[in-house]
Amino acid sequence: MQNTDPYHRHPSISCLLEPKDPREEEKWAAELIQECAKAIAEKDSSKIHHLLWMLNELASPYGDCDQKLASYFLEALLCRATEAGELCYTTLTSAAEKRHSFVTARRVMLKFQEVSPWTTFGHVASNGAIMEAMEGESKLHIVDISNTYCTQWPTLLEALASRGSDTPHLRLTVVAMVSMGGSVMDEIGRRMVKFARLMGVPFEFHVVSIASTLGQLTEEELGLRKDEAVAVNCVGALRRVSVEERDAFMRMLCALRPRVVTVVEEEADFTTSRGDLVACFEQCVRFYSIFLGMLEESFSPTSNERFMLEKECSRSILGVLACNGSGVCERREKASQWCERLTEAFATTAFNDDVIGDLEALLERYREGWSLVPAKGDAAGLYLTWKAEPVVWASAWKPIKP
């Protein structure tokens, strides 16, 4: 009688199911995902079929971290194998934009900031660097290239208001993709103007909408004025610039002659391995394993906000791994890689003791596991670490004078 065991034809698959050291059991999803990526790279259709079947049987978006990891990477593997990544990504993104309102997105972000310093770390570091660089200036212009719905700025407005009679005029220009929607940015603008008025800070709010890619942003669109001191805030922004446009984008930022450029990025390398499918999957699995584990420990099991953040992970994974060359994905780079690009036009500036103190105080508000670590070697700035793993990098830069 023919053996119908779906693992029979592939001993390398069967061994993944054998009993292991309990400390290693939690890594089953990563092993299966990487085996499947290898099979796709080798065009081994039989092995691909069996591994996808296994992942489908074991995966669940409602299970533990490994089950969720399997679920989200399964979608990317299927799309990669069938070359349907771009269509699937566009469909999922469009559905998410229609389903989630600004109020929902803002609630998710604020809850995330409440339970984890993943985003607030960058806000505090950037605000501190901007305040120091703008000391004594009467007219400030912050160019905000980020995806944080302006949740960073109320704290800075409070700090500016504390200057009393020396409160400067602030103009905030937010660079946003057209997909974010004009009504969303209008609502954000109204809230910001109202809060600035409450704080007694003279304030202007402007939006620059980008229809294509962030790398196409020009100096002329930002409407700089000669009597203003400029700061550029890039929180999670540089990874949204296509890899091929990044060096030119840095030069454009330098041409703005800013007093400071703040850069905050997540610590992962999704660019070096672009031509190596297995290595790219390995990098993504490492990063998202850490992120999903952090969410599991930070949120309650039934949190809707956690579920929405996890679904966003699934779209990001799909974009990186299955939309090859389309430019829709966010290709992260590590601090050392960003520093190599930035040092062509900028010099790093250290965070002062006040900023370090504020960051240390921030981390004390959250559960154990978070630490602040200075960058070393080829990188400058500071790392936020989760269980000793660098996860977010913050830095501040000033243009090199010609």
GROMACS .gro file of C-alpha atoms in nm:
model
  402
    1MET     CA    1   0.000   0.000   0.000
    2GLN     CA    2   0.134   0.345  -0.092
    3ASN     CA    3   0.247   0.566   0.198
    4THR     CA    4   0.027   0.874   0.209
    5ASP     CA    5   0.217   1.045   0.491
    6PRO     CA    6   0.265   1.402   0.357
    7TYR     CA    7   0.613   1.411   0.516
    8HIS     CA    8   0.730   1.073   0.388
    9ARG     CA    9   0.901   1.193   0.072
   10HIS     CA   10   1.109   1.456   0.249
   11PRO     CA   11   1.321   1.338   0.544
   12SER     CA   12   1.438   1.696   0.596
   13ILE     CA   13   1.075   1.790   0.665
   14SER     CA   14   1.006   1.492   0.890
   15CYS     CA   15   1.300   1.576   1.113
   16LEU     CA   16   1.143   1.912   1.191
   17LEU     CA   17   0.863   1.730   1.374
   18GLU     CA   18   1.087   1.507   1.587
   19PRO     CA   19   1.108   1.578   1.964
   20LYS     CA   20   1.368   1.839   2.050
   21ASP     CA   21   1.514   2.016   2.345
   22PRO     CA   22   1.219   2.208   2.501
   23ARG     CA   23   1.424   2.528   2.474
   24GLU     CA   24   1.425   2.488   2.097
   25GLU     CA   25   1.060   2.392   2.046
   26GLU     CA   26   0.949   2.752   2.017
   27LYS     CA   27   1.159   2.791   1.702
   28TRP     CA   28   0.956   2.550   1.491
   29ALA     CA   29   0.794   2.827   1.286
   30ALA     CA   30   1.125   2.988   1.193
   31GLU     CA   31   1.264   2.651   1.081
   32LEU     CA   32   0.963   2.567   0.866
   33ILE     CA   33   0.954   2.915   0.711
   34GLN     CA   34   1.322   2.905   0.621
   35GLU     CA   35   1.294   2.552   0.481
   36CYS     CA   36   1.006   2.666   0.262
   37ALA     CA   37   1.198   2.973   0.143
   38LYS     CA   38   1.487   2.743   0.052
   39ALA     CA   39   1.251   2.516  -0.141
   40ILE     CA   40   1.111   2.814  -0.333
   41ALA     CA   41   1.463   2.932  -0.415
   42GLU     CA   42   1.548   2.581  -0.540
   43LYS     CA   43   1.215   2.555  -0.727
   44ASP     CA   44   1.142   2.223  -0.553
   45SER     CA   45   0.765   2.219  -0.611
   46SER     CA   46   0.701   1.897  -0.418
   47LYS     CA   47   0.881   2.022  -0.108
   48ILE     CA   48   0.712   2.361  -0.139
   49HIS     CA   49   0.371   2.190  -0.142
   50HIS     CA   50   0.444   1.981   0.167
   51LEU     CA   51   0.590   2.268   0.368
   52LEU     CA   52   0.305   2.502   0.283
   53TRP     CA   53   0.062   2.228   0.387
   54MET     CA   54   0.241   2.192   0.721
   55LEU     CA   55   0.245   2.565   0.784
   56ASN     CA   56  -0.122   2.590   0.698
   57GLU     CA   57  -0.205   2.313   0.947
   58LEU     CA   58  -0.003   2.469   1.229
   59ALA     CA   59  -0.057   2.841   1.169
   60SER     CA   60  -0.314   3.064   1.337
   61PRO     CA   61  -0.339   3.444   1.364
   62TYR     CA   62  -0.501   3.388   1.706
   63GLY     CA   63  -0.245   3.147   1.853
   64ASP     CA   64   0.090   3.191   2.023
   65CYS     CA   65   0.385   3.377   1.872
   66ASP     CA   66   0.501   3.085   1.660
   67GLN     CA   67   0.152   3.020   1.525
   68LYS     CA   68   0.116   3.387   1.435
   69LEU     CA   69   0.460   3.397   1.276
   70ALA     CA   70   0.368   3.092   1.069
   71SER     CA   71   0.036   3.249   0.967
   72TYR     CA   72   0.185   3.578   0.848
   73PHE     CA   73   0.482   3.424   0.668
   74LEU     CA   74   0.260   3.158   0.510
   75GLU     CA   75   0.081   3.432   0.318
   76ALA     CA   76   0.413   3.577   0.200
   77LEU     CA   77   0.542   3.234   0.099
   78LEU     CA   78   0.225   3.156  -0.098
   79CYS     CA   79   0.242   3.488  -0.279
   80ARG     CA   80   0.612   3.448  -0.349
   81ALA     CA   81   0.560   3.098  -0.487
   82THR     CA   82   0.272   3.211  -0.711
   83GLU     CA   83   0.416   3.556  -0.796
   84ALA     CA   84   0.097   3.721  -0.671
   85GLY     CA   85   0.262   3.942  -0.411
   86GLU     CA   86   0.193   4.286  -0.552
   87LEU     CA   87  -0.174   4.216  -0.622
   88CYS     CA   88  -0.226   4.065  -0.278
   89TYR     CA   89  -0.041   4.349  -0.104
   90THR     CA   90  -0.242   4.615  -0.286
   91THR     CA   91  -0.570   4.438  -0.203
   92LEU     CA   92  -0.484   4.399   0.166
   93THR     CA   93  -0.362   4.757   0.200
   94SER     CA   94  -0.669   4.900   0.029
   95ALA     CA   95  -0.899   4.692   0.250
   96ALA     CA   96  -0.717   4.805   0.565
   97GLU     CA   97  -0.741   5.171   0.466
   98LYS     CA   98  -1.117   5.142   0.411
   99ARG     CA   99  -1.178   4.945   0.729
  100HIS     CA  100  -0.979   5.159   0.974
  101SER     CA  101  -1.060   5.524   1.039
  102PHE     CA  102  -0.825   5.791   1.169
  103VAL     CA  103  -0.982   5.755   1.513
  104THR     CA  104  -0.906   5.382   1.512
  105ALA     CA  105  -0.549   5.426   1.389
  106ARG     CA  106  -0.483   5.696   1.646
  107ARG     CA  107  -0.627   5.480   1.925
  108VAL     CA  108  -0.400   5.192   1.827
  109MET     CA  109  -0.093   5.414   1.821
  110LEU     CA  110  -0.169   5.577   2.156
  111LYS     CA  111  -0.232   5.238   2.319
  112PHE     CA  112   0.095   5.107   2.174
  113GLN     CA  113   0.275   5.408   2.321
  114GLU     CA  114   0.108   5.342   2.655
  115VAL     CA  115   0.231   4.983   2.688
  116SER     CA  116   0.564   4.995   2.501
  117PRO     CA  117   0.846   5.249   2.441
  118TRP     CA  118   0.894   5.118   2.085
  119THR     CA  119   0.775   5.451   1.937
  120THR     CA  120   0.798   5.690   2.234
  121PHE     CA  121   1.172   5.625   2.260
  122GLY     CA  122   1.227   5.790   1.922
  123HIS     CA  123   0.990   6.075   2.002
  124VAL     CA  124   1.170   6.168   2.324
  125ALA     CA  125   1.516   6.140   2.167
  126SER     CA  126   1.418   6.346   1.861
  127ASN     CA  127   1.235   6.615   2.057
  128GLY     CA  128   1.536   6.656   2.286
  129ALA     CA  129   1.775   6.696   1.994
  130ILE     CA  130   1.543   6.945   1.822
  131MET     CA  131   1.498   7.154   2.137
  132GLU     CA  132   1.875   7.175   2.185
  133ALA     CA  133   1.946   7.264   1.822
  134MET     CA  134   1.674   7.533   1.817
  135GLU     CA  135   1.768   7.698   2.146
  136GLY     CA  136   1.730   8.076   2.125
  137GLU     CA  137   1.557   8.078   1.783
  138SER     CA  138   1.237   8.281   1.748
  139LYS     CA  139   1.099   8.115   1.433
  140LEU     CA  140   1.110   7.739   1.395
  141HIS     CA  141   1.015   7.521   1.101
  142ILE     CA  142   0.995   7.146   1.160
  143VAL     CA  143   0.965   6.927   0.852
  144ASP     CA  144   0.802   6.610   0.983
  145ILE     CA  145   0.861   6.305   0.764
  146SER     CA  146   0.714   6.029   0.977
  147ASN     CA  147   0.414   5.801   1.014
  148THR     CA  148   0.313   5.877   1.372
  149TYR     CA  149   0.000   6.090   1.316
  150CYS     CA  150   0.175   6.384   1.489
  151THR     CA  151   0.158   6.211   1.828
  152GLN     CA  152   0.518   6.324   1.882
  153TRP     CA  153   0.446   6.697   1.887
  154PRO     CA  154   0.222   6.776   2.188
  155THR     CA  155   0.517   6.711   2.419
  156LEU     CA  156   0.739   6.943   2.216
  157LEU     CA  157   0.471   7.215   2.218
  158GLU     CA  158   0.456   7.188   2.597
  159ALA     CA  159   0.835   7.229   2.612
  160LEU     CA  160   0.824   7.535   2.386
  161ALA     CA  161   0.546   7.687   2.598
  162SER     CA  162   0.768   7.658   2.905
  163ARG     CA  163   0.998   7.923   2.760
  164GLY     CA  164   0.743   8.182   2.873
  165SER     CA  165   0.785   8.522   2.706
  166ASP     CA  166   1.044   8.369   2.471
  167THR     CA  167   0.798   8.120   2.322
  168PRO     CA  168   0.894   8.088   1.953
  169HIS     CA  169   0.670   8.068   1.648
  170LEU     CA  170   0.648   7.711   1.519
  171ARG     CA  171   0.561   7.605   1.167
  172LEU     CA  172   0.504   7.233   1.127
  173THR     CA  173   0.511   7.086   0.776
  174VAL     CA  174   0.397   6.725   0.766
  175VAL     CA  175   0.494   6.515   0.464
  176ALA     CA  176   0.223   6.253   0.407
  177MET     CA  177   0.139   6.003   0.138
  178VAL     CA  178  -0.183   6.070  -0.051
  179SER     CA  179  -0.305   5.728   0.067
  180MET     CA  180  -0.330   5.865   0.422
  181GLY     CA  181  -0.622   6.077   0.305
  182GLY     CA  182  -0.685   6.450   0.312
  183SER     CA  183  -0.959   6.424   0.572
  184VAL     CA  184  -0.722   6.248   0.811
  185MET     CA  185  -0.459   6.519   0.781
  186ASP     CA  186  -0.726   6.790   0.816
  187GLU     CA  187  -0.838   6.634   1.144
  188ILE     CA  188  -0.478   6.607   1.268
  189GLY     CA  189  -0.421   6.970   1.173
  190ARG     CA  190  -0.728   7.089   1.364
  191ARG     CA  191  -0.618   6.901   1.674
  192MET     CA  192  -0.265   7.038   1.653
  193VAL     CA  193  -0.380   7.399   1.606
  194LYS     CA  194  -0.620   7.365   1.899
  195PHE     CA  195  -0.351   7.222   2.127
  196ALA     CA  196  -0.095   7.486   2.027
  197ARG     CA  197  -0.348   7.758   2.105
  198LEU     CA  198  -0.409   7.598   2.444
  199MET     CA  199  -0.033   7.598   2.510
  200GLY     CA  200   0.004   7.957   2.392
  201VAL     CA  201   0.248   7.870   2.112
  202PRO     CA  202   0.215   8.066   1.783
  203PHE     CA  203   0.162   7.788   1.532
  204GLU     CA  204   0.112   7.705   1.164
  205PHE     CA  205   0.029   7.363   1.024
  206HIS     CA  206   0.088   7.258   0.664
  207VAL     CA  207   0.068   6.929   0.476
  208VAL     CA  208   0.271   6.825   0.172
  209SER     CA  209   0.100   6.532   0.001
  210ILE     CA  210   0.317   6.288  -0.193
  211ALA     CA  211   0.142   6.091  -0.465
  212SER     CA  212   0.429   5.868  -0.581
  213THR     CA  213   0.726   5.780  -0.360
  214LEU     CA  214   0.885   5.967  -0.072
  215GLY     CA  215   1.211   5.974  -0.264
  216GLN     CA  216   1.053   6.221  -0.509
  217LEU     CA  217   1.007   6.490  -0.242
  218THR     CA  218   1.171   6.820  -0.341
  219GLU     CA  219   1.298   7.122  -0.150
  220GLU     CA  220   1.055   7.350  -0.334
  221GLU     CA  221   0.751   7.161  -0.202
  222LEU     CA  222   0.848   7.237   0.158
  223GLY     CA  223   0.818   7.616   0.124
  224LEU     CA  224   1.119   7.711   0.335
  225ARG     CA  225   1.153   8.069   0.457
  226LYS     CA  226   1.484   8.247   0.506
  227ASP     CA  227   1.402   8.373   0.856
  228GLU     CA  228   1.324   8.027   0.998
  229ALA     CA  229   1.552   7.775   1.166
  230VAL     CA  230   1.479   7.435   1.009
  231ALA     CA  231   1.475   7.091   1.169
  232VAL     CA  232   1.395   6.770   0.981
  233ASN     CA  233   1.234   6.485   1.173
  234CYS     CA  234   1.259   6.139   1.014
  235VAL     CA  235   1.086   5.882   1.234
  236GLY     CA  236   1.040   5.557   1.043
  237ALA     CA  237   1.068   5.761   0.724
  238LEU     CA  238   1.392   5.663   0.554
  239ARG     CA  239   1.288   5.300   0.516
  240ARG     CA  240   0.996   5.422   0.303
  241VAL     CA  241   1.239   5.570   0.050
  242SER     CA  242   1.333   5.318  -0.219
  243VAL     CA  243   1.684   5.181  -0.177
  244GLU     CA  244   1.797   5.329  -0.508
  245GLU     CA  245   1.681   5.680  -0.408
  246ARG     CA  246   1.818   5.691  -0.054
  247ASP     CA  247   2.152   5.859  -0.117
  248ALA     CA  248   1.989   6.129  -0.331
  249PHE     CA  249   1.724   6.178  -0.063
  250MET     CA  250   1.996   6.237   0.198
  251ARG     CA  251   2.154   6.501  -0.026
  252MET     CA  252   1.816   6.672  -0.064
  253LEU     CA  253   1.778   6.687   0.314
  254CYS     CA  254   2.126   6.836   0.344
  255ALA     CA  255   2.035   7.103   0.087
  256LEU     CA  256   1.762   7.226   0.325
  257ARG     CA  257   2.045   7.346   0.554
  258PRO     CA  258   1.869   7.223   0.868
  259ARG     CA  259   2.000   7.288   1.217
  260VAL     CA  260   1.940   6.922   1.292
  261VAL     CA  261   1.807   6.606   1.127
  262THR     CA  262   1.669   6.343   1.362
  263VAL     CA  263   1.659   5.984   1.239
  264VAL     CA  264   1.476   5.698   1.410
  265GLU     CA  265   1.464   5.355   1.247
  266GLU     CA  266   1.398   4.996   1.345
  267GLU     CA  267   1.710   4.780   1.363
  268ALA     CA  268   1.688   4.526   1.081
  269ASP     CA  269   1.857   4.463   0.748
  270PHE     CA  270   1.613   4.395   0.466
  271THR     CA  271   1.838   4.532   0.188
  272THR     CA  272   2.168   4.343   0.183
  273SER     CA  273   1.995   4.010   0.125
  274ARG     CA  274   1.747   4.131  -0.139
  275GLY     CA  275   1.897   3.899  -0.401
  276ASP     CA  276   1.912   3.603  -0.161
  277LEU     CA  277   1.561   3.480  -0.084
  278VAL     CA  278   1.661   3.250   0.202
  279ALA     CA  279   1.876   3.513   0.375
  280CYS     CA  280   1.602   3.774   0.333
  281PHE     CA  281   1.345   3.544   0.493
  282GLU     CA  282   1.590   3.472   0.776
  283GLN     CA  283   1.634   3.844   0.850
  284CYS     CA  284   1.259   3.904   0.844
  285VAL     CA  285   1.186   3.607   1.068
  286ARG     CA  286   1.440   3.731   1.325
  287PHE     CA  287   1.297   4.085   1.335
  288TYR     CA  288   0.928   3.992   1.341
  289SER     CA  289   0.982   3.715   1.597
  290ILE     CA  290   1.117   3.979   1.834
  291PHE     CA  291   0.838   4.224   1.751
  292LEU     CA  292   0.555   3.974   1.792
  293GLY     CA  293   0.707   3.847   2.116
  294MET     CA  294   0.723   4.202   2.248
  295LEU     CA  295   0.358   4.262   2.157
  296GLU     CA  296   0.256   3.940   2.332
  297GLU     CA  297   0.422   4.048   2.657
  298SER     CA  298   0.306   4.411   2.636
  299PHE     CA  299  -0.065   4.370   2.553
  300SER     CA  300  -0.340   4.159   2.702
  301PRO     CA  301  -0.428   3.844   2.501
  302THR     CA  302  -0.763   3.988   2.388
  303SER     CA  303  -0.640   4.336   2.294
  304ASN     CA  304  -0.790   4.466   1.969
  305GLU     CA  305  -0.501   4.711   1.935
  306ARG     CA  306  -0.252   4.427   1.952
  307PHE     CA  307  -0.440   4.234   1.684
  308MET     CA  308  -0.437   4.538   1.452
  309LEU     CA  309  -0.063   4.586   1.501
  310GLU     CA  310  -0.009   4.219   1.421
  311LYS     CA  311  -0.216   4.248   1.103
  312GLU     CA  312   0.000   4.542   1.001
  313CYS     CA  313   0.300   4.312   1.049
  314SER     CA  314   0.148   4.064   0.807
  315ARG     CA  315   0.115   4.332   0.539
  316SER     CA  316   0.471   4.453   0.597
  317ILE     CA  317   0.608   4.098   0.573
  318LEU     CA  318   0.419   4.047   0.249
  319GLY     CA  319   0.552   4.374   0.108
  320VAL     CA  320   0.915   4.293   0.185
  321LEU     CA  321   0.917   3.929   0.078
  322ALA     CA  322   0.664   3.900  -0.203
  323CYS     CA  323   0.666   4.240  -0.379
  324ASN     CA  324   1.008   4.213  -0.534
  325GLY     CA  325   1.119   4.541  -0.691
  326SER     CA  326   0.781   4.714  -0.677
  327GLY     CA  327   0.889   4.986  -0.436
  328VAL     CA  328   0.581   4.944  -0.215
  329CYS     CA  329   0.765   4.785   0.077
  330GLU     CA  330   0.959   4.933   0.366
  331ARG     CA  331   1.314   4.799   0.342
  332ARG     CA  332   1.476   4.856   0.677
  333GLU     CA  333   1.849   4.897   0.723
  334LYS     CA  334   2.064   4.871   1.034
  335ALA     CA  335   2.216   5.169   1.212
  336SER     CA  336   2.560   5.104   1.063
  337GLN     CA  337   2.412   5.110   0.711
  338TRP     CA  338   2.219   5.434   0.771
  339CYS     CA  339   2.530   5.592   0.924
  340GLU     CA  340   2.732   5.503   0.616
  341ARG     CA  341   2.477   5.685   0.399
  342LEU     CA  342   2.432   5.982   0.632
  343THR     CA  343   2.803   6.054   0.682
  344GLU     CA  344   2.832   6.145   0.315
  345ALA     CA  345   2.652   6.474   0.392
  346PHE     CA  346   2.610   6.493   0.770
  347ALA     CA  347   2.807   6.474   1.092
  348THR     CA  348   2.658   6.301   1.392
  349THR     CA  349   2.575   6.500   1.705
  350ALA     CA  350   2.550   6.332   2.044
  351PHE     CA  351   2.241   6.343   2.262
  352ASN     CA  352   2.303   6.557   2.570
  353ASP     CA  353   2.272   6.442   2.931
  354ASP     CA  354   1.921   6.585   2.964
  355VAL     CA  355   1.798   6.372   2.674
  356ILE     CA  356   1.967   6.062   2.816
  357GLY     CA  357   1.802   6.130   3.151
  358ASP     CA  358   1.461   6.173   2.987
  359LEU     CA  359   1.503   5.844   2.801
  360GLU     CA  360   1.605   5.657   3.114
  361ALA     CA  361   1.303   5.800   3.297
  362LEU     CA  362   1.082   5.696   3.005
  363LEU     CA  363   1.193   5.333   3.021
  364GLU     CA  364   1.117   5.316   3.392
  365ARG     CA  365   0.748   5.360   3.306
  366TYR     CA  366   0.738   5.027   3.121
  367ARG     CA  367   0.778   4.661   3.211
  368GLU     CA  368   1.120   4.504   3.261
  369GLY     CA  369   1.316   4.404   2.952
  370TRP     CA  370   1.382   4.746   2.799
  371SER     CA  371   1.726   4.909   2.804
  372LEU     CA  372   1.910   5.208   2.659
  373VAL     CA  373   2.244   5.125   2.493
  374PRO     CA  374   2.492   5.356   2.312
  375ALA     CA  375   2.565   5.255   1.954
  376LYS     CA  376   2.920   5.131   1.894
  377GLY     CA  377   3.151   5.051   1.606
  378ASP     CA  378   3.033   5.190   1.273
  379ALA     CA  379   2.709   5.326   1.421
  380ALA     CA  380   2.635   5.645   1.616
  381GLY     CA  381   2.340   5.734   1.837
  382LEU     CA  382   2.141   5.522   2.080
  383TYR     CA  383   1.967   5.186   2.073
  384LEU     CA  384   1.648   5.083   2.244
  385THR     CA  385   1.689   4.716   2.327
  386TRP     CA  386   1.429   4.454   2.416
  387LYS     CA  387   1.572   4.162   2.613
  388ALA     CA  388   1.924   4.266   2.503
  389GLU     CA  389   1.826   4.276   2.133
  390PRO     CA  390   1.862   4.618   1.960
  391VAL     CA  391   1.521   4.700   1.812
  392VAL     CA  392   1.505   5.078   1.755
  393TRP     CA  393   1.786   5.321   1.676
  394ALA     CA  394   1.779   5.698   1.731
  395SER     CA  395   2.034   5.952   1.612
  396ALA     CA  396   2.080   6.324   1.542
  397TRP     CA  397   2.278   6.482   1.258
  398LYS     CA  398   2.397   6.820   1.135
  399PRO     CA  399   2.499   6.906   0.777
  400ILE     CA  400   2.868   6.912   0.701
  401LYS     CA  401   2.956   7.272   0.618
  402PRO     CA  402   3.094   7.310   0.265
   0.00000   0.00000   0.00000
